[in-house]
Each structure stands twice: as C-alpha cells, then as structure tokens.
Coordinates of C-alpha atoms in Angstrom, one line a residue:
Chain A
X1 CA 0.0 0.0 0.0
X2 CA 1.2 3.5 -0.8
X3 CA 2.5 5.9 2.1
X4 CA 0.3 8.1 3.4
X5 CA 0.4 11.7 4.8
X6 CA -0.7 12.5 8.7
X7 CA -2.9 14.3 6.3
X8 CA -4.6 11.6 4.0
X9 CA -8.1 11.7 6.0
X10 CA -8.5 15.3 5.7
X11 CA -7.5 15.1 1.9
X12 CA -10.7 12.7 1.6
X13 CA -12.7 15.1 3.8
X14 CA -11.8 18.0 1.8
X15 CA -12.7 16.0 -1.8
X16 CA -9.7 15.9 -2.8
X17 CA -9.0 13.2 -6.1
X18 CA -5.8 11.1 -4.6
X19 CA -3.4 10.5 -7.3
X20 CA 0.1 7.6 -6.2
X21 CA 3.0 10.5 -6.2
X22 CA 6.0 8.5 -6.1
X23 CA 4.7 6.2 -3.7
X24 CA 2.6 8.4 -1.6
X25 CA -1.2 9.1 -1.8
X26 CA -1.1 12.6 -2.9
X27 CA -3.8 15.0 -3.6
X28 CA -4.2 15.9 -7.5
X29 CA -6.9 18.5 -6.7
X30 CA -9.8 19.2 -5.0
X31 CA -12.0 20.0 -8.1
X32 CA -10.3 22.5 -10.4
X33 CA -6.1 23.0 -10.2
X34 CA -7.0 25.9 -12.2
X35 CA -9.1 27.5 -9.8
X36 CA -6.9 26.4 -7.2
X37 CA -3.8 27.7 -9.1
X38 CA -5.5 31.2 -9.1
X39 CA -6.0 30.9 -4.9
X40 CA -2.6 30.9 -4.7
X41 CA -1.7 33.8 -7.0
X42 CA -4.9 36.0 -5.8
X43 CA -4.7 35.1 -2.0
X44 CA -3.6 32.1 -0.4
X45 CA -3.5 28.5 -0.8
X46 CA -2.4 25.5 1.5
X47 CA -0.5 22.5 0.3
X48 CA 1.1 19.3 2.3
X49 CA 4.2 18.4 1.7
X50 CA 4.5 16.3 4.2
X51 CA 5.7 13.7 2.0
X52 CA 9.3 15.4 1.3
X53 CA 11.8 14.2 3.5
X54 CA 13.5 16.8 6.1
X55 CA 17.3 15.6 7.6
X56 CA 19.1 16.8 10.6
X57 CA 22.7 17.4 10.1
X58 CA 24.4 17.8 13.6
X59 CA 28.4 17.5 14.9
X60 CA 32.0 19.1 14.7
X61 CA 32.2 18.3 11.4
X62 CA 28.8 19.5 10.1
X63 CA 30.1 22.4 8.0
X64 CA 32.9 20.5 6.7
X65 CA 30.7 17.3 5.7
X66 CA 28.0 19.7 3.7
X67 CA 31.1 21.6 2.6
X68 CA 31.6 18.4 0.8
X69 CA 28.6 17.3 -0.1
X70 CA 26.9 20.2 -1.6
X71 CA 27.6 22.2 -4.3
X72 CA 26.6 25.6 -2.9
X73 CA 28.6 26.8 -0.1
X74 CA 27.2 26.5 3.1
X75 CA 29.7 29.0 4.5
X76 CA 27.8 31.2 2.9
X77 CA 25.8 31.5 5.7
X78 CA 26.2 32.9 8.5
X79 CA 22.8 34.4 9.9
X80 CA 21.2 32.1 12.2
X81 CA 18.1 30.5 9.8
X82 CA 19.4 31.3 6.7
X83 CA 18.0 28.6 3.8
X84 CA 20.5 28.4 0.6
X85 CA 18.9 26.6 -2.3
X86 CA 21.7 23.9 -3.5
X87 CA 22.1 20.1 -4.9
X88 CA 23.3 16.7 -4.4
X89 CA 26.1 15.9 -7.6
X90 CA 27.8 12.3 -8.2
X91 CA 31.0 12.3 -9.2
X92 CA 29.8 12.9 -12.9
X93 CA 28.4 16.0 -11.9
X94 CA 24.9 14.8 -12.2
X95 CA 22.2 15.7 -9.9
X96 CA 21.0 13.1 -7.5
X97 CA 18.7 16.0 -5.8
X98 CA 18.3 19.3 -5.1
X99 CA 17.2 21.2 -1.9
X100 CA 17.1 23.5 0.6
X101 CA 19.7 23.6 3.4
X102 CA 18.4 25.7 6.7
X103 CA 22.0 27.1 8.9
X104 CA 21.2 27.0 12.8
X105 CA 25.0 27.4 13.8
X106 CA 28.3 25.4 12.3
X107 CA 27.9 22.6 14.0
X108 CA 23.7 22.6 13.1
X109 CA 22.2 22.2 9.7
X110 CA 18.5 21.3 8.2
X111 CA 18.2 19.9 4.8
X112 CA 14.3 19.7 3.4
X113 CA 15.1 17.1 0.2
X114 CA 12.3 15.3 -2.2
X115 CA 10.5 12.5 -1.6
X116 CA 10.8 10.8 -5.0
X117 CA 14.4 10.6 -4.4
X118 CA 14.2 9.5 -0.6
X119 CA 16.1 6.4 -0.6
X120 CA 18.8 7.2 -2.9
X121 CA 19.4 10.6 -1.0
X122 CA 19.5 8.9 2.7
X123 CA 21.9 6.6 1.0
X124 CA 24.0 8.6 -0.6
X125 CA 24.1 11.4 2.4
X126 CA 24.7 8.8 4.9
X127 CA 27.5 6.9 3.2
X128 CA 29.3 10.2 2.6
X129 CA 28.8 11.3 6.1
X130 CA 30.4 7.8 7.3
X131 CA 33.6 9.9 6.5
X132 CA 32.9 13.0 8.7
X133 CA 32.0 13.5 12.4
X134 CA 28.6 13.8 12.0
X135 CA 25.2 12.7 12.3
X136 CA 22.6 12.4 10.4
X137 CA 19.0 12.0 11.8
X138 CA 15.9 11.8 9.0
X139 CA 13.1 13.8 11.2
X140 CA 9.7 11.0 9.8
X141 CA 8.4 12.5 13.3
X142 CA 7.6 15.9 11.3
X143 CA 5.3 16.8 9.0
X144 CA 5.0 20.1 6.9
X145 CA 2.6 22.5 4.8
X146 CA 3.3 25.2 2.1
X147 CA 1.2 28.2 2.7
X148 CA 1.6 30.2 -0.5
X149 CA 0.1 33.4 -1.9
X150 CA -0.1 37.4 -1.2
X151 CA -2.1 37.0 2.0
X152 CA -0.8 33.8 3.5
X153 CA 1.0 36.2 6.1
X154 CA -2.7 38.0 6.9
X155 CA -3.9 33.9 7.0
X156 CA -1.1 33.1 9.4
X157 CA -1.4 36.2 11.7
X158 CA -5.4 34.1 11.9
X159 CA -3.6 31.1 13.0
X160 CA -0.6 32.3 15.8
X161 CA -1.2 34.3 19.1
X162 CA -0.3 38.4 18.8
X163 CA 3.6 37.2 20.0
X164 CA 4.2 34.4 18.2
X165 CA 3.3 36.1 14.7
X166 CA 5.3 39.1 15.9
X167 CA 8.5 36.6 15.8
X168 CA 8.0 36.1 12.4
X169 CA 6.2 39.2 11.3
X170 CA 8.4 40.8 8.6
X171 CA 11.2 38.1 7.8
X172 CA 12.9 38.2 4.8
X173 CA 13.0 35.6 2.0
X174 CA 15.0 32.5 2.5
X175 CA 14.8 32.0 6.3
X176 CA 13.8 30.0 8.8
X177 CA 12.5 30.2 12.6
X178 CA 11.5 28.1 15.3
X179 CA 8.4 30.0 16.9
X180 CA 7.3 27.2 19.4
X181 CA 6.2 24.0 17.9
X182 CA 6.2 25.5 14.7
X183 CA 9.6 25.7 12.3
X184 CA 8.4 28.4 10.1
X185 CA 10.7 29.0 7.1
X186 CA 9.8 32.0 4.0
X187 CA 10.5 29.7 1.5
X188 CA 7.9 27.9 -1.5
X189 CA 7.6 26.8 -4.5
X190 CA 5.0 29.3 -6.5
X191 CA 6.3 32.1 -6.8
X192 CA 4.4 33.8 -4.6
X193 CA 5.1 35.2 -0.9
X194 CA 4.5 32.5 2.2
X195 CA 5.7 30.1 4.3
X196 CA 6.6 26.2 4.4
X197 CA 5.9 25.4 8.2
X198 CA 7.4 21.8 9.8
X199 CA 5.6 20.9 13.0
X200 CA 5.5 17.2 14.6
X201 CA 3.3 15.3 12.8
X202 CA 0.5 14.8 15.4
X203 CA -0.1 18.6 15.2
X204 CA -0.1 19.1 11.6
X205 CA -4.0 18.2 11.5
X206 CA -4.9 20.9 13.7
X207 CA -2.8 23.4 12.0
X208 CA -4.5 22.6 8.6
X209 CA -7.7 22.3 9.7
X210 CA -7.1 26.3 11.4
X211 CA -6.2 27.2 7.7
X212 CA -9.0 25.8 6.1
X213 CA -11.3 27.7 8.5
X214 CA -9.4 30.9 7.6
X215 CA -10.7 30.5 4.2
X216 CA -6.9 29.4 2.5
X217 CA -7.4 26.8 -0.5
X218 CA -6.5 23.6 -0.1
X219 CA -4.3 22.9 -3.0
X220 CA -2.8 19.4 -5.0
X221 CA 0.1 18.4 -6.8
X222 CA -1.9 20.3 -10.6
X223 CA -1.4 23.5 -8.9
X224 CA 2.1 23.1 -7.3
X225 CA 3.2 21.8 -10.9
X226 CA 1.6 24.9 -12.8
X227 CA 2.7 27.4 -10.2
X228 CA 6.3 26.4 -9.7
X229 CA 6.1 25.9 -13.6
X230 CA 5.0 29.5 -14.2
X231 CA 7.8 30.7 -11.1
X232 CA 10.6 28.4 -13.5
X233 CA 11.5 26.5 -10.5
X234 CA 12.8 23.1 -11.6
X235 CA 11.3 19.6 -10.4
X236 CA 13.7 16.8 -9.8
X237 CA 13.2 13.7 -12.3
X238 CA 11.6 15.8 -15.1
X239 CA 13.7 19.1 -15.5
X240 CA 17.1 17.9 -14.4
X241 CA 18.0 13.9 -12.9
X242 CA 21.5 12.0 -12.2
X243 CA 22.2 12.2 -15.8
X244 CA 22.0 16.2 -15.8
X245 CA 24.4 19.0 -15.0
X246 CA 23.2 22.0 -13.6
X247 CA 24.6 24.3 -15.9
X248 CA 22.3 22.5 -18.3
X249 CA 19.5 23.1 -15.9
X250 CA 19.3 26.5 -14.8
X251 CA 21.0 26.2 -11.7
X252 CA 24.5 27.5 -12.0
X253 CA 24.0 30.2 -9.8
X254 CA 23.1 27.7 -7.3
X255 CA 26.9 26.1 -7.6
X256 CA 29.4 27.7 -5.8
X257 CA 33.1 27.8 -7.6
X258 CA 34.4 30.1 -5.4
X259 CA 36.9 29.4 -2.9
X260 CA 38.4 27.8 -5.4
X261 CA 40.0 25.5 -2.9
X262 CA 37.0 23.9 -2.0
X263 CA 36.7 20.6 -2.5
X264 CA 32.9 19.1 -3.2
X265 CA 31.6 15.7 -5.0
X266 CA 31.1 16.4 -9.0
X267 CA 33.8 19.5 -8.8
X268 CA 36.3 18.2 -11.4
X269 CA 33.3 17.0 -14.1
X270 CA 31.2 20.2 -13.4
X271 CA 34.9 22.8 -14.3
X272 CA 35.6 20.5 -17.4
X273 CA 31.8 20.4 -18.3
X274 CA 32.5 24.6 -17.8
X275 CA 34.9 24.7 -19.9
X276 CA 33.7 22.2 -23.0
X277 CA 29.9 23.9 -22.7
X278 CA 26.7 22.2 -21.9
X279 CA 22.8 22.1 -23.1
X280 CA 21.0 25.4 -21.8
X281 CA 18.0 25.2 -20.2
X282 CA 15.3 27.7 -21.7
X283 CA 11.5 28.9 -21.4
X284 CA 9.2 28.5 -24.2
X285 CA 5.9 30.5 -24.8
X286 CA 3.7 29.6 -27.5
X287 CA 0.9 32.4 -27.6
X288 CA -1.5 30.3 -30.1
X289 CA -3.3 27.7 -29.0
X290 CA -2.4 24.4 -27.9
X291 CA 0.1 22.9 -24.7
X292 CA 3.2 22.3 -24.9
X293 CA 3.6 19.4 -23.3
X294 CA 7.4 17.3 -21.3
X295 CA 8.7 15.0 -23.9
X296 CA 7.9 17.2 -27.0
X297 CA 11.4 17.7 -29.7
X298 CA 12.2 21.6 -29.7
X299 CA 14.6 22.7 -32.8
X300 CA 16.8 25.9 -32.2
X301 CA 20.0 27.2 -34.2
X302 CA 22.4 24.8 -32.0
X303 CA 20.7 21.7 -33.0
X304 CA 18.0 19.4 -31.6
X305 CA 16.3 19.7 -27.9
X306 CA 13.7 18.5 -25.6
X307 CA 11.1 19.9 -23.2
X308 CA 11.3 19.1 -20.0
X309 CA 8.2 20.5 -18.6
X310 CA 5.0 22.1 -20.5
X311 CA 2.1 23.2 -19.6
X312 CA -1.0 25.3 -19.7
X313 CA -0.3 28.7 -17.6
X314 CA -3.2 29.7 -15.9
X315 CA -2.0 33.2 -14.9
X316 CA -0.4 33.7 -18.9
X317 CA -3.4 32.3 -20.6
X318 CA -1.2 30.4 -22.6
X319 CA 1.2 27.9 -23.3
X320 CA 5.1 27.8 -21.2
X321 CA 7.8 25.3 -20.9
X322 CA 11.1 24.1 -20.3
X323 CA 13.5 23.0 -22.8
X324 CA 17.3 21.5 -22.7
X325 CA 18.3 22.6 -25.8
X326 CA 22.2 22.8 -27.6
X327 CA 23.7 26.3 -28.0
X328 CA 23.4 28.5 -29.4
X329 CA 19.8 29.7 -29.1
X330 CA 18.2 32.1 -31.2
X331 CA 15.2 34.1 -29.6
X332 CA 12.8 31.4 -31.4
X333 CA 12.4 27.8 -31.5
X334 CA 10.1 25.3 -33.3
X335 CA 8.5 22.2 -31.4
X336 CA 6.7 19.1 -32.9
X337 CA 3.3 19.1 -31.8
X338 CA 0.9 16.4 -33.2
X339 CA 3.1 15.9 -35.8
X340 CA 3.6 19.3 -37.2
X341 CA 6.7 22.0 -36.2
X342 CA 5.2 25.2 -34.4
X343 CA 7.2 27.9 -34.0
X344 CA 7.7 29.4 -30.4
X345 CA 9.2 32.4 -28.5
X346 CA 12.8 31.6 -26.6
X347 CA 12.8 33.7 -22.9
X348 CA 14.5 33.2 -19.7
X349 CA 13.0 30.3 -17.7
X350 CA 10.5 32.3 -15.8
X351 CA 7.3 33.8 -16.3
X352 CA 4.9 34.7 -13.1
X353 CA 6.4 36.6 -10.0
X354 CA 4.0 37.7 -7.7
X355 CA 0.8 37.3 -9.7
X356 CA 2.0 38.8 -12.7
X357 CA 4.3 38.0 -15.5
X358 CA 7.6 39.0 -15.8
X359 CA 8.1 37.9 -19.7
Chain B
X1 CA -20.0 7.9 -9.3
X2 CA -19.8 9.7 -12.6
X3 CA -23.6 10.4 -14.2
X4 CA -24.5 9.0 -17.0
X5 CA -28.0 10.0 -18.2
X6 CA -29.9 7.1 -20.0
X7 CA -31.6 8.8 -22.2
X8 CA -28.2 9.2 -24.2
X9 CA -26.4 7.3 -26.2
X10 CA -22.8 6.7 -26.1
X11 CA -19.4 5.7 -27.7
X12 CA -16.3 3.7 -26.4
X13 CA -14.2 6.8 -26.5
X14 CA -16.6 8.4 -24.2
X15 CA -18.5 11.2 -26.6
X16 CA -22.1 10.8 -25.6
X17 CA -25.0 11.7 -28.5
X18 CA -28.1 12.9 -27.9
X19 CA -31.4 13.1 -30.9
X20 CA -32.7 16.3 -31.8
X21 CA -35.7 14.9 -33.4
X22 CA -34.7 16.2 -36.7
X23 CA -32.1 14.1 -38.1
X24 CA -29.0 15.8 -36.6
X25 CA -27.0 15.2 -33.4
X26 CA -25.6 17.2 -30.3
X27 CA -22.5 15.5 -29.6
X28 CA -20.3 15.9 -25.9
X29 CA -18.1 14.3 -23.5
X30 CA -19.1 12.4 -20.6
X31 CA -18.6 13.7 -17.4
X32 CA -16.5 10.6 -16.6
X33 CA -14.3 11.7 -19.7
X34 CA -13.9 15.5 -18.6
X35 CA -13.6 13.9 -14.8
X36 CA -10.2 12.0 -16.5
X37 CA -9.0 14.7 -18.4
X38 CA -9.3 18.0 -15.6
X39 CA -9.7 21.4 -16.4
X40 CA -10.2 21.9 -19.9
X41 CA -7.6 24.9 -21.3
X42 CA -9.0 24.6 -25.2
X43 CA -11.4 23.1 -27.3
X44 CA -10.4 22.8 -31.4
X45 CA -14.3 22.1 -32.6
X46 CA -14.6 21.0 -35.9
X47 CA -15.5 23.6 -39.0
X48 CA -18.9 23.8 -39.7
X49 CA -20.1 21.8 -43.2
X50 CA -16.9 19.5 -42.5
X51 CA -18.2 15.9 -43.5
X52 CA -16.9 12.9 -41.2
X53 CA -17.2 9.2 -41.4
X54 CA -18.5 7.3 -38.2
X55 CA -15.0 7.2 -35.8
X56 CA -13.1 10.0 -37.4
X57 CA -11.0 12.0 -35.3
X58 CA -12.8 15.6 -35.5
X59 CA -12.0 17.6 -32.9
X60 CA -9.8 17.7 -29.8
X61 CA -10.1 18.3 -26.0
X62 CA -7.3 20.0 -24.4
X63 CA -6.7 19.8 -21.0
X64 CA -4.2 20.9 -18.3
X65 CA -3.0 17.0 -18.3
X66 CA -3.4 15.7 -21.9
X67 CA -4.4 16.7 -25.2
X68 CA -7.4 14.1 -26.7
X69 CA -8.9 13.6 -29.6
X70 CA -13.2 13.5 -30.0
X71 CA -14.3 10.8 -32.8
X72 CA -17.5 11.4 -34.9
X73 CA -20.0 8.8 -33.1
X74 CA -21.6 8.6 -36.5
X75 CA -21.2 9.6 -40.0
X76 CA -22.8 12.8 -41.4
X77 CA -21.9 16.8 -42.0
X78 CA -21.2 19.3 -38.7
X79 CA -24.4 21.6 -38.9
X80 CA -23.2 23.2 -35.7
X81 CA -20.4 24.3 -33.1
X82 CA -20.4 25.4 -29.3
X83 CA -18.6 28.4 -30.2
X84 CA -19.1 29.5 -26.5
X85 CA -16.7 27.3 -25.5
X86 CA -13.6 29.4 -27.0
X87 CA -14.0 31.6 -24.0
X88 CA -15.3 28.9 -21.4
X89 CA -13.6 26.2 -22.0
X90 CA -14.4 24.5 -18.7
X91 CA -17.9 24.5 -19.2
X92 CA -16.8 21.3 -20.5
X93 CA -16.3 20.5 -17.1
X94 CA -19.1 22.4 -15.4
X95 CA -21.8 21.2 -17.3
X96 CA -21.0 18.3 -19.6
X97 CA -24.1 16.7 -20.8
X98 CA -25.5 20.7 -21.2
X99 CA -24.1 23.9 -22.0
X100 CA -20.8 21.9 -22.5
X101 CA -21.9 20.3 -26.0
X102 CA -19.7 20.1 -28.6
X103 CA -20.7 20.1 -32.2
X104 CA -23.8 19.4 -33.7
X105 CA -23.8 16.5 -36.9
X106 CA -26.3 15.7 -39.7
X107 CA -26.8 12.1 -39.9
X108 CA -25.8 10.1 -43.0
X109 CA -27.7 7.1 -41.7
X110 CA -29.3 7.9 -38.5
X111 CA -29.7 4.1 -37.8
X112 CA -25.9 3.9 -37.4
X113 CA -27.2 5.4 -33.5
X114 CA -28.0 1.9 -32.6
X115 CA -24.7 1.1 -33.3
X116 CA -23.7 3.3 -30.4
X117 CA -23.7 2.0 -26.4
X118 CA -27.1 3.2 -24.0
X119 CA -26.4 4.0 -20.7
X120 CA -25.4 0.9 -19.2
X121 CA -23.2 0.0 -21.9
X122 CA -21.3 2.9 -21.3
X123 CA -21.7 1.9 -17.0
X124 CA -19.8 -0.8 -18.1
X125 CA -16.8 0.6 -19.8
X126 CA -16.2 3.3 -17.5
X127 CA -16.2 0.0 -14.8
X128 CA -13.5 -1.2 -16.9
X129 CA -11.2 1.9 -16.6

C-alpha cells in the first residue's frame, strides 16, 4: 500500500482526487487546479508536503561534511536560519537532488530534500557522512505544509497568538525560525510570498484544519506543478536527474566555484563540463493555442532539444515550458506538436512573479 | 460515481449523443471523460459543413493534463459548433451533458445510433477503466 500523509483523511474530507506520487497518496486537486492555481496567485493556498523528507545534520564536522557534499557553499551562511537553495552531484556531476539547506549554527544544519528521491538521497548522504564526524537523523516525526500566496502572512497572523506572529512578522525571503512547535521557514515553491511550516506530525492536523477555517485553499500536486512551472522553479526527475548537469538546468548560480580550494563531489566534471559547454535550459511561450507538453522535440539554431516541462499557464493564458536545448539559441524555436513543427518564443526560464508575469 | 444520463447514447471513446428529433445530433463528452481529463484549457471544434465518417478523429479536447482527440459517433456533415466554448472552455467540465456540448452533426444514416452504447453499456466501460 502507498504511504500516506498524517494528512490523508482530511485530503478525503476535503474531496480531494488522490493521485500515487511517487509512492505516496497525494492530492491531484480538490475539483479544479485551475481554480486552485488562481488561490494561490490572488490570495492564499495551503498545500502538504508532508511527503518530502526533512534531515538533521548535527556535529564538529557538520560544515565540513556539507562543505563536501553540496555544491553551494554552506559558509555562505552565516545568519542564524538562513536557507540556501543547492544540490546533491555524483561524481559525474549529475544531480541526484536538489534542496534547501536551513544554517542553525556550524555545527547545526536542516536539509528539506524530495520525496521521489528519498532512498537514494538517505543513502547517498549517509555513506558520505560515514567519513565525517557527524550525524545524520531523518526527522519522519515531522510533517509540513506550504502556505503560499499574497495573503498567506494575513492567514497566518489568523492562525498564531499576537507574540508568536510578531516573531516572524516581517522576515525576509530564504529563512527559517522556530516559533514554538512551529519551524516556520519563508520559503515555497509558487512564486508567490509564504511560508513552508514543519511541526511534529500529530499537530499538523490541527494546523491545517485552522487554515481551512481561515478561508486558504486547499491545493494538490496540478497547482504546485503549474505554479512552480509558471515561477521556472525546476522539479527533480523531469527538468534535471543523475544524468543532468546543472549548468544545463538552470542552476548555476546555485553552484558555488568560489573558494576555489573547496573541494565538493562532482567539482572536477562540473569545471571540465564549464569549460567544453553544456545544453542550456530555456523557457518557451507559445501564444497560439495548444500545450506544450514534457517530452515534446524543440529545434533551435544549435541543433535538436527537448522539453522538459510544459504546460497550460493559468495566470499567462497560454502555453510555457522548459527545454534543454544545444547552443546556441536564437530568440525562437520550433516544437513538434501532433506531428507538425510550431514555431515558439525563446525567454529566460521564468514567467509569473507575484501574480504577474515578468516575460 | 460519474452520471451518465440514460436517455443518451454513447461511444467507447466516451463522446455521448443525444437526438434532436430532426435528423442531426448534439455531440459531448461524458462527465467521466472531462472527470479524467481535468480542467479543460481549449477546445479545437470541428468547421462547420466538414463531413466525417463514423469514428473520425474531428475535434480535440485540451486539457491541463493531456491533449485528446473526440471521434464522430456517427457519419454525417457538422451543422453546428459550441462556439461558446472558445471563451469557457471548462464549461466542458461544469456542465458536460449541457451547456458543454460540442458540435452538432447531420446524420448520413441515423440508424448507425443503434450502433452506439445506451447508458449501461457505457456503466460498463467506464467500470473497466
């Protein structure tokens, strides 16, 4: 039997279609992902995410170990709750996952990881940390929420006491803070303003049930896909796997070169991979009608491509995507659609920012 | 459990037919079909006059999970198109078996109908998905 949420009975209450999500019971929706899609960019939607898997990195040698094991730099960071956005490479320089690492202090680190990958990536981290003085605890006793949109921070201040909103009131993007039994970090995957809050699992009921009755949509796995889609946020197995650098996905800002002495798993490959050029990855728009849709062949002046993630953008009105393609890349492309070549526009691989586009 | 009115007829591919009385056709999908497919982002209806052979792929249902093509349940000319639905295209979902008709066809033959599936036919293919 699939995995389920702490969540899974108020999914059913709520009417939500359950969908298997990489072995979890996952909502698809709860009617429309279109109208739910528009909750979230309009005012505020709720999502579990319980199924991702959160790790607790803790010793001496924490900084060293991530150092190591991640291609951004956690010494980057510095403030206490500080997230950095950053990935898992093999020695190929292929990404086995990307993620969020939270900093408490140097010897104290978070990682929030995917659940599709959550075998491979508890392997993979623990056999690594096998060489450093650290450990490494998966926290299953948590579970977690996204609450997503321009008035998720009016939905929450519904939710805390005066003091414990005040704690969070005002926090910048990309940080986390332990406000009780809630870890409540300004991080998401839309787009849009809010807050993905960790609390131990027997509370996350309660804490979704409060959002419901503050009027927040509950929202599935259609919407996340079409709003981190629109945002051109990547999603791990379609948009970049083991087999894919990240400077052919978007995410070389994400990989930290400098100090140049620092040593971390997939270095060498990714600096000859530098050097020789890789596939790009690019957004699409196709203002006719029609979807583009993952798997479709995209031409551009460096050769032959493929999109990695299409869809319908409810916010656009119209057709985006994401293609690996070969340079170089003119400013249009043509995809094979049912057989015939459609020409498309070639933009930067993002297209809503706080409810409105940004091509 | 998806409604399926009995006083339609339907096809294997899940388009249902309904008989004006006057030897043409209002043709949709069944709620079960939009249910599969989600929200419906467009609708490419067939031109009007356009003559199609029973099981002819003549129009397609695009939706924010696949793109599908609609057969002609029976042979005959399109006599008319929901144009409404190039601004609504989820009245497809709303209201499938009512405002979110398709096309309209002029049968050839209109005994080829009893070639089609009633109402518990249909029960029992959408059992089988």
């Amino acid at each position: 039997m699939a995995n389920r949420t702490p969540l899974y009975d108020a999914h059913v209450a709520a009417g939500a279609k359950m969908v298997d999500f990489h072995g979890w019971d996952m909502p698809l929706n709860y009617g429309s992902q279109i109208e739910e899609h528009h909750a979230v960019r309009r005012d505020a939607g709720v999502f579990d995410v319980s199924h991702m898997t959160i790790v607790d990195v803790s010793g001496d040698q924490a900084q060293a170990f991530l150092r190591y094991l991640l291609a951004n730099d956690v010494a980057k960071l510095s403030q206490p709750g500080k997230a950095q956005y950053t990935s898992m490479l093999n020695d190929n320089g292929g990404v086995i996952d990307d993620l969020i690492v939270y900093y408490f202090d140097d010897t104290n680190y978070r990682l929030v990881v995917n659940s599709a990958t959550r075998e491979r990536d508890l392997g993979w981290i623990n056999k690594v940390a096998s060489e450093f003085e650290v450990s490494v605890k998966e926290r299953d006793d948590f579970a977690m929420v996204a609450l997503q949109g321009p008035n998720a921070a009016a939905k929450l201040a519904q939710i805390l006491d005066a003091q414990q909103f005040a704690n969070i009131d005002g926090m910048k993007p990309f940080f986390g803070k332990q406000v009780d039994q809630y870890f409540i970090a300004t991080t998401g995957y839309t787009g849009e303003k809010g807050y993905e809050i960790i609390v131990p699992a027997a509370e996350i009921v309660s804490l979704w049930d409060a959002l419901l009755q503050a009027d927040v949509a509950p929202c599935g796995l259609g919407a996340r896909d079409t709003l981190r889609l629109e945002a051109g946020m990547n999603l791990y197995g379609q948009d970049m796997d083991e087999n894919v650098s990240p400077l052919a996905a978007n995410m070389g800002w994400s990989v930290a070169f400098e100090p140049s002495d620092r040593d971390f798993i997939g270095r060498a490959a990714l600096e000859a991979q530098k050097a020789a050029g890789t596939e790009k990855l690019v957004g699409l728009v196709m203002e006719e009608r029609g979807v583009l849709r993952h798997g479709q062949k995209v031409i551009v002046d460096g050769g032959e491509g493929i999109i990695t993630s299409g869809t319908f953008s409810p916010t656009l009105g119209f057709s985006i995507a994401m293609a690996r393609v070969p340079q170089p890349v003119g400013d249009s492309a043509e995809v094979e659609m049912r057989k015939k070549l459609v020409k498309v526009k070639v933009v930067k691989p993002s297209f809503v920012r706080n409810g409105t586009s940004v091509l | 459990m998806s409604n399926i009115p009995a006083e339609l007829k339907y096809a294997s591919t899940h388009e249902w037919i309904r008989d004006e009385g006057d030897g043409t056709f209002t043709v949709g999908i069944s709620e079960h079909a939009q249910e599969l497919l989600g929200d419906m982002v467009f609708v490419e209806l067939p031109e009007v006059g356009a003559t199609y052979a029973a099981g002819d792929d003549c129009a397609v249902a695009e939706s924010v999970k696949a793109a599908s093509d609609i057969y002609a349940p029976i042979a005959g000319e399109i006599v008319a198109v929901n144009e409404d639905l190039e601004d609504a295209p989820e009245t497809v979902n709303n209201d499938p078996y009512g405002d979110g008709w398709l096309f309209r066809i002029k049968a050839d033959d209109a005994s080829e109908i009893e070639n089609l599936l009633d109402a518990n036919g249909y029960q029992a293919v959408v059992d089988e998905d």
